[in-house]
PDB file of C-alpha atoms and ligand atoms in Angstrom:
ATOM      1  CA  UNK A   1     -13.480 -16.843   3.592  1.00  0.00           C
ATOM      2  CA  UNK A   2     -14.944 -16.505   0.086  1.00  0.00           C
ATOM      3  CA  UNK A   3     -18.439 -16.557   1.602  1.00  0.00           C
ATOM      4  CA  UNK A   4     -17.724 -13.295   3.400  1.00  0.00           C
ATOM      5  CA  UNK A   5     -17.196 -11.465   0.100  1.00  0.00           C
ATOM      6  CA  UNK A   6     -19.876  -9.660  -1.880  1.00  0.00           C
ATOM      7  CA  UNK A   7     -17.769  -9.919  -5.059  1.00  0.00           C
ATOM      8  CA  UNK A   8     -14.217 -10.092  -6.380  1.00  0.00           C
ATOM      9  CA  UNK A   9     -12.896  -6.702  -7.468  1.00  0.00           C
ATOM     10  CA  UNK A  10      -9.491  -7.710  -8.912  1.00  0.00           C
ATOM     11  CA  UNK A  11      -8.488 -11.239  -9.804  1.00  0.00           C
ATOM     12  CA  UNK A  12      -5.025 -12.700  -9.328  1.00  0.00           C
ATOM     13  CA  UNK A  13      -4.379 -12.258 -13.037  1.00  0.00           C
ATOM     14  CA  UNK A  14      -5.407  -8.579 -13.014  1.00  0.00           C
ATOM     15  CA  UNK A  15      -3.190  -7.949 -10.013  1.00  0.00           C
ATOM     16  CA  UNK A  16      -0.245  -9.738 -11.597  1.00  0.00           C
ATOM     17  CA  UNK A  17      -0.529  -7.697 -14.795  1.00  0.00           C
ATOM     18  CA  UNK A  18      -0.848  -4.351 -13.090  1.00  0.00           C
ATOM     19  CA  UNK A  19       1.932  -5.018 -10.586  1.00  0.00           C
ATOM     20  CA  UNK A  20       4.258  -6.000 -13.389  1.00  0.00           C
ATOM     21  CA  UNK A  21       3.437  -2.724 -15.210  1.00  0.00           C
ATOM     22  CA  UNK A  22       4.213  -0.817 -12.039  1.00  0.00           C
ATOM     23  CA  UNK A  23       7.493  -2.713 -11.681  1.00  0.00           C
ATOM     24  CA  UNK A  24       8.487  -1.791 -15.216  1.00  0.00           C
ATOM     25  CA  UNK A  25       7.658   1.879 -14.592  1.00  0.00           C
ATOM     26  CA  UNK A  26       9.830   1.884 -11.463  1.00  0.00           C
ATOM     27  CA  UNK A  27      12.657   0.130 -13.299  1.00  0.00           C
ATOM     28  CA  UNK A  28      12.646   2.868 -15.952  1.00  0.00           C
ATOM     29  CA  UNK A  29      12.246   5.786 -13.594  1.00  0.00           C
ATOM     30  CA  UNK A  30      15.046   4.715 -11.256  1.00  0.00           C
ATOM     31  CA  UNK A  31      17.474   3.367 -13.873  1.00  0.00           C
ATOM     32  CA  UNK A  32      21.044   4.014 -12.775  1.00  0.00           C
ATOM     33  CA  UNK A  33      20.107   4.533  -9.112  1.00  0.00           C
ATOM     34  CA  UNK A  34      19.735   2.218  -6.137  1.00  0.00           C
ATOM     35  CA  UNK A  35      16.390   3.034  -4.517  1.00  0.00           C
ATOM     36  CA  UNK A  36      15.173   1.873  -1.123  1.00  0.00           C
ATOM     37  CA  UNK A  37      11.668   0.432  -1.069  1.00  0.00           C
ATOM     38  CA  UNK A  38       9.800   1.260   2.114  1.00  0.00           C
ATOM     39  CA  UNK A  39       6.733  -0.881   2.731  1.00  0.00           C
ATOM     40  CA  UNK A  40       4.078   0.262   5.151  1.00  0.00           C
ATOM     41  CA  UNK A  41       3.138  -2.713   7.339  1.00  0.00           C
ATOM     42  CA  UNK A  42       1.173  -4.740   7.499  1.00  0.00           C
ATOM     43  CA  UNK A  43      -1.089  -4.222   4.501  1.00  0.00           C
ATOM     44  CA  UNK A  44       1.679  -3.736   1.936  1.00  0.00           C
ATOM     45  CA  UNK A  45       3.526  -6.991   2.541  1.00  0.00           C
ATOM     46  CA  UNK A  46       2.009  -8.995  -0.319  1.00  0.00           C
ATOM     47  CA  UNK A  47       2.129  -6.131  -2.835  1.00  0.00           C
ATOM     48  CA  UNK A  48       5.704  -5.339  -1.784  1.00  0.00           C
ATOM     49  CA  UNK A  49       6.801  -8.938  -2.335  1.00  0.00           C
ATOM     50  CA  UNK A  50       5.352  -8.988  -5.850  1.00  0.00           C
ATOM     51  CA  UNK A  51       6.368  -5.447  -6.771  1.00  0.00           C
ATOM     52  CA  UNK A  52      10.074  -5.762  -5.906  1.00  0.00           C
ATOM     53  CA  UNK A  53      10.264  -8.974  -7.924  1.00  0.00           C
ATOM     54  CA  UNK A  54       8.898  -7.024 -10.901  1.00  0.00           C
ATOM     55  CA  UNK A  55      11.697  -4.464 -10.560  1.00  0.00           C
ATOM     56  CA  UNK A  56      15.011  -5.043 -12.306  1.00  0.00           C
ATOM     57  CA  UNK A  57      17.306  -2.777 -10.290  1.00  0.00           C
ATOM     58  CA  UNK A  58      19.809  -3.030  -7.493  1.00  0.00           C
ATOM     59  CA  UNK A  59      17.750  -1.889  -4.487  1.00  0.00           C
ATOM     60  CA  UNK A  60      17.108  -2.410  -0.816  1.00  0.00           C
ATOM     61  CA  UNK A  61      13.924  -3.179   1.046  1.00  0.00           C
ATOM     62  CA  UNK A  62      12.775  -1.904   4.406  1.00  0.00           C
ATOM     63  CA  UNK A  63       9.535  -1.651   6.336  1.00  0.00           C
ATOM     64  CA  UNK A  64       7.812   0.721   8.676  1.00  0.00           C
ATOM     65  CA  UNK A  65       4.809   0.041  10.816  1.00  0.00           C
ATOM     66  CA  UNK A  66       2.310   2.731  11.483  1.00  0.00           C
ATOM     67  CA  UNK A  67      -0.841   2.566  13.488  1.00  0.00           C
ATOM     68  CA  UNK A  68      -3.618   4.964  12.775  1.00  0.00           C
ATOM     69  CA  UNK A  69      -5.777   4.935  15.855  1.00  0.00           C
ATOM     70  CA  UNK A  70      -9.249   3.588  15.552  1.00  0.00           C
ATOM     71  CA  UNK A  71     -10.429   0.132  14.647  1.00  0.00           C
ATOM     72  CA  UNK A  72     -13.088  -0.885  12.217  1.00  0.00           C
ATOM     73  CA  UNK A  73     -13.227   0.432   8.713  1.00  0.00           C
ATOM     74  CA  UNK A  74     -12.636   4.142   9.252  1.00  0.00           C
ATOM     75  CA  UNK A  75      -9.230   5.469  10.278  1.00  0.00           C
ATOM     76  CA  UNK A  76      -9.139   8.262  12.801  1.00  0.00           C
ATOM     77  CA  UNK A  77      -6.296  10.539  11.786  1.00  0.00           C
ATOM     78  CA  UNK A  78      -3.785  10.300  14.612  1.00  0.00           C
ATOM     79  CA  UNK A  79      -0.720   8.378  13.432  1.00  0.00           C
ATOM     80  CA  UNK A  80       1.943   6.630  15.493  1.00  0.00           C
ATOM     81  CA  UNK A  81       5.157   5.016  14.187  1.00  0.00           C
ATOM     82  CA  UNK A  82       5.397   1.579  15.789  1.00  0.00           C
ATOM     83  CA  UNK A  83       8.362   0.319  13.768  1.00  0.00           C
ATOM     84  CA  UNK A  84      10.936   2.594  12.186  1.00  0.00           C
ATOM     85  CA  UNK A  85      13.360   1.995   9.309  1.00  0.00           C
ATOM     86  CA  UNK A  86      16.446  -0.099   9.939  1.00  0.00           C
ATOM     87  CA  UNK A  87      18.668   1.817   7.503  1.00  0.00           C
ATOM     88  CA  UNK A  88      19.720   5.375   6.810  1.00  0.00           C
ATOM     89  CA  UNK A  89      17.857   6.946   3.886  1.00  0.00           C
ATOM     90  CA  UNK A  90      19.858  10.188   3.650  1.00  0.00           C
ATOM     91  CA  UNK A  91      20.678  10.797  -0.016  1.00  0.00           C
ATOM     92  CA  UNK A  92      18.673   7.746  -1.133  1.00  0.00           C
ATOM     93  CA  UNK A  93      15.718   7.587  -3.490  1.00  0.00           C
ATOM     94  CA  UNK A  94      12.817   6.351  -1.360  1.00  0.00           C
ATOM     95  CA  UNK A  95       9.965   4.410  -2.932  1.00  0.00           C
ATOM     96  CA  UNK A  96       7.067   4.173  -0.502  1.00  0.00           C
ATOM     97  CA  UNK A  97       4.939   1.085  -1.096  1.00  0.00           C
ATOM     98  CA  UNK A  98       1.415   1.196   0.300  1.00  0.00           C
ATOM     99  CA  UNK A  99      -1.598  -1.073  -0.014  1.00  0.00           C
ATOM    100  CA  UNK A 100      -4.311   1.578  -0.200  1.00  0.00           C
ATOM    101  CA  UNK A 101      -4.570   5.325  -0.001  1.00  0.00           C
ATOM    102  CA  UNK A 102      -7.806   6.273   1.698  1.00  0.00           C
ATOM    103  CA  UNK A 103      -8.037   9.452   3.810  1.00  0.00           C
ATOM    104  CA  UNK A 104      -4.339  10.065   3.052  1.00  0.00           C
ATOM    105  CA  UNK A 105      -3.570  10.818   6.682  1.00  0.00           C
ATOM    106  CA  UNK A 106      -1.148   7.953   7.150  1.00  0.00           C
ATOM    107  CA  UNK A 107       0.939   8.759   4.094  1.00  0.00           C
ATOM    108  CA  UNK A 108       0.846  12.495   4.515  1.00  0.00           C
ATOM    109  CA  UNK A 109       2.274  12.054   8.004  1.00  0.00           C
ATOM    110  CA  UNK A 110       4.823   9.484   6.826  1.00  0.00           C
ATOM    111  CA  UNK A 111       6.130  11.614   3.974  1.00  0.00           C
ATOM    112  CA  UNK A 112       6.748  14.522   6.345  1.00  0.00           C
ATOM    113  CA  UNK A 113       8.449  12.196   8.805  1.00  0.00           C
ATOM    114  CA  UNK A 114      10.779  10.697   6.178  1.00  0.00           C
ATOM    115  CA  UNK A 115      11.493  14.059   4.564  1.00  0.00           C
ATOM    116  CA  UNK A 116      13.297  15.076   7.765  1.00  0.00           C
ATOM    117  CA  UNK A 117      15.942  12.430   7.050  1.00  0.00           C
ATOM    118  CA  UNK A 118      16.997  14.203   3.851  1.00  0.00           C
ATOM    119  CA  UNK A 119      16.428  11.527   1.223  1.00  0.00           C
ATOM    120  CA  UNK A 120      17.270  12.364  -2.409  1.00  0.00           C
ATOM    121  CA  UNK A 121      13.584  11.896  -3.283  1.00  0.00           C
ATOM    122  CA  UNK A 122      10.380  10.309  -2.056  1.00  0.00           C
ATOM    123  CA  UNK A 123       7.738   8.828  -4.348  1.00  0.00           C
ATOM    124  CA  UNK A 124       4.580   6.933  -3.416  1.00  0.00           C
ATOM    125  CA  UNK A 125       3.359   3.817  -5.214  1.00  0.00           C
ATOM    126  CA  UNK A 126       0.054   2.535  -3.917  1.00  0.00           C
ATOM    127  CA  UNK A 127      -1.779  -0.501  -5.198  1.00  0.00           C
ATOM    128  CA  UNK A 128      -5.221   1.021  -4.594  1.00  0.00           C
ATOM    129  CA  UNK A 129      -6.449   4.584  -4.465  1.00  0.00           C
ATOM    130  CA  UNK A 130      -9.812   5.447  -2.888  1.00  0.00           C
ATOM    131  CA  UNK A 131     -10.010   9.164  -3.718  1.00  0.00           C
ATOM    132  CA  UNK A 132     -13.569   9.735  -2.438  1.00  0.00           C
ATOM    133  CA  UNK A 133     -12.448   9.849   1.172  1.00  0.00           C
ATOM    134  CA  UNK A 134      -9.282  11.936   0.823  1.00  0.00           C
ATOM    135  CA  UNK A 135      -8.835  14.328   3.762  1.00  0.00           C
ATOM    136  CA  UNK A 136      -5.084  15.056   3.622  1.00  0.00           C
ATOM    137  CA  UNK A 137      -3.172  15.995   0.501  1.00  0.00           C
ATOM    138  CA  UNK A 138      -0.860  13.294  -0.833  1.00  0.00           C
ATOM    139  CA  UNK A 139       1.024  13.363  -4.130  1.00  0.00           C
ATOM    140  CA  UNK A 140       1.001   9.929  -5.723  1.00  0.00           C
ATOM    141  CA  UNK A 141       3.613   8.807  -8.220  1.00  0.00           C
ATOM    142  CA  UNK A 142       1.426   5.922  -9.381  1.00  0.00           C
ATOM    143  CA  UNK A 143      -1.512   3.841  -8.273  1.00  0.00           C
ATOM    144  CA  UNK A 144      -2.458   0.384  -9.457  1.00  0.00           C
ATOM    145  CA  UNK A 145      -6.213   0.903  -9.482  1.00  0.00           C
ATOM    146  CA  UNK A 146      -8.606   3.661  -8.502  1.00  0.00           C
ATOM    147  CA  UNK A 147     -11.530   2.172  -6.584  1.00  0.00           C
ATOM    148  CA  UNK A 148     -14.874   3.434  -5.279  1.00  0.00           C
ATOM    149  CA  UNK A 149     -15.510   3.948  -1.581  1.00  0.00           C
ATOM    150  CA  UNK A 150     -16.016   0.341  -0.577  1.00  0.00           C
ATOM    151  CA  UNK A 151     -14.190  -1.709   1.998  1.00  0.00           C
ATOM    152  CA  UNK A 152     -11.869  -4.181   0.305  1.00  0.00           C
ATOM    153  CA  UNK A 153      -9.830  -7.103   1.610  1.00  0.00           C
ATOM    154  CA  UNK A 154      -7.266  -9.587   0.343  1.00  0.00           C
ATOM    155  CA  UNK A 155      -3.772  -9.411  -1.170  1.00  0.00           C
ATOM    156  CA  UNK A 156      -2.495  -8.055   2.160  1.00  0.00           C
ATOM    157  CA  UNK A 157      -5.512  -5.955   3.087  1.00  0.00           C
ATOM    158  CA  UNK A 158      -7.416  -6.948   6.185  1.00  0.00           C
ATOM    159  CA  UNK A 159     -10.581  -6.501   8.085  1.00  0.00           C
ATOM    160  CA  UNK A 160      -9.885  -7.086  11.813  1.00  0.00           C
ATOM    161  CA  UNK A 161      -6.640  -8.890  10.795  1.00  0.00           C
ATOM    162  CA  UNK A 162      -8.470 -11.393   8.611  1.00  0.00           C
ATOM    163  CA  UNK A 163      -8.424 -12.011   4.840  1.00  0.00           C
ATOM    164  CA  UNK A 164      -4.838 -10.815   4.230  1.00  0.00           C
ATOM    165  CA  UNK A 165      -4.027 -14.184   2.664  1.00  0.00           C
ATOM    166  CA  UNK A 166      -6.689 -14.066  -0.060  1.00  0.00           C
ATOM    167  CA  UNK A 167      -4.737 -14.043  -3.350  1.00  0.00           C
ATOM    168  CA  UNK A 168      -7.213 -11.593  -4.956  1.00  0.00           C
ATOM    169  CA  UNK A 169      -9.035  -8.445  -3.823  1.00  0.00           C
ATOM    170  CA  UNK A 170     -12.693  -8.509  -2.931  1.00  0.00           C
ATOM    171  CA  UNK A 171     -15.380  -6.361  -1.395  1.00  0.00           C
ATOM    172  CA  UNK A 172     -16.547  -7.531   1.992  1.00  0.00           C
ATOM    173  CA  UNK A 173     -20.252  -8.064   2.544  1.00  0.00           C
ATOM    174  CA  UNK A 174     -21.464  -5.115   4.643  1.00  0.00           C
ATOM    175  CA  UNK A 175     -22.999  -7.465   7.232  1.00  0.00           C
ATOM    176  CA  UNK A 176     -19.497  -8.705   8.110  1.00  0.00           C
ATOM    177  CA  UNK A 177     -18.482  -5.329   9.531  1.00  0.00           C
ATOM    178  CA  UNK A 178     -21.793  -3.805  10.529  1.00  0.00           C
TER     179      UNK A 178
HETATM  180  P1  IMP B 201      -5.504   6.480   5.397  1.00  0.00           P
HETATM  181  O1  IMP B 201      -4.585   7.133   6.381  1.00  0.00           O
HETATM  182  O2  IMP B 201      -6.946   6.743   5.693  1.00  0.00           O
HETATM  183  O3  IMP B 201      -5.153   6.773   3.950  1.00  0.00           O
HETATM  184  O4  IMP B 201      -5.358   4.962   5.734  1.00  0.00           O
HETATM  185  C1  IMP B 201      -4.927   4.045   4.873  1.00  0.00           C
HETATM  186  C2  IMP B 201      -4.899   2.726   5.629  1.00  0.00           C
HETATM  187  O5  IMP B 201      -6.225   2.365   6.073  1.00  0.00           O
HETATM  188  C3  IMP B 201      -4.466   1.646   4.692  1.00  0.00           C
HETATM  189  O6  IMP B 201      -3.070   1.475   4.713  1.00  0.00           O
HETATM  190  C4  IMP B 201      -5.219   0.448   5.219  1.00  0.00           C
HETATM  191  O7  IMP B 201      -4.467  -0.169   6.232  1.00  0.00           O
HETATM  192  C5  IMP B 201      -6.487   1.016   5.805  1.00  0.00           C
HETATM  193  N1  IMP B 201      -7.604   0.929   4.844  1.00  0.00           N
HETATM  194  C6  IMP B 201      -8.240   1.941   4.222  1.00  0.00           C
HETATM  195  N2  IMP B 201      -9.207   1.495   3.409  1.00  0.00           N
HETATM  196  C7  IMP B 201      -9.194   0.140   3.515  1.00  0.00           C
HETATM  197  C8  IMP B 201      -9.957  -0.907   2.892  1.00  0.00           C
HETATM  198  O8  IMP B 201     -10.871  -0.721   2.067  1.00  0.00           O
HETATM  199  N3  IMP B 201      -9.619  -2.171   3.260  1.00  0.00           N
HETATM  200  C9  IMP B 201      -8.632  -2.461   4.147  1.00  0.00           C
HETATM  201  N4  IMP B 201      -7.884  -1.505   4.742  1.00  0.00           N
HETATM  202  C10 IMP B 201      -8.171  -0.220   4.428  1.00  0.00           C
HETATM  203 MG1   MG B 202      -1.836  -0.014   5.453  1.00  0.00          MG
END
C-alpha cells in the first residue's frame, strides 16, 4: 500500500497529538452536558474511535451513512442518506464527526437534515479541511488540519474503498487514480 503513496502528509504521532487536542476542546466546550457524537460513515470511523476516547464526558455515539453520488475523487453534489441515526437527538447537543470537508455539500445537506429534529445545538468537527474546493457554505467548529487540494487516503479515508486501514494520512500518487 505504501508504494501507492506520493508522500505521508500526517504521521501517526501528528494525528494522535491533534486528535487529543480536539478531544480536550470538546471536553471543555461540552462540560456539564451529555452530547451525542454523530460520525459520518464510512470515512470517519477511525477518527471517531480516537476522538471519543480523547473526550472525558458522558456521551453517546451514533453513525449516519451518506452517499454523495459519483465515484472517483470528485463528489457530485446530490446526497442520499443510506443509514439514519438510531436515537432521538431532540434537545441534545450534536457533535458531527467527519473525516474531511471538501466541497461541503455532504455536511451542508446533513446539517439541514438534522436541524429538523430540533437538537439543542449542532457543531461540526472535521479532521481535515480542504477549503480550496468549497462549493456549499458550512460553519466548522474545529478542524484538525487544513490541507491543500490533493487527494488523501488513510486513517479512515479511502480511494475506491482501499487504504482506510493505513494508520497515517498520505497523498496518493496521481497515477493511481488517473
Ligand atoms: P464533500 O461533500 O465534497 O465535502 O465531500 C466530502 C466527502 O468526500 C468526504 O467525507 C470524503 O468521503 C470524500 N473526500 C473528499 N476529499 C477526499 C480525499 O482527499 N480523500 C478521500 N476522500 C475524500
Ligand atoms: Mg466521508
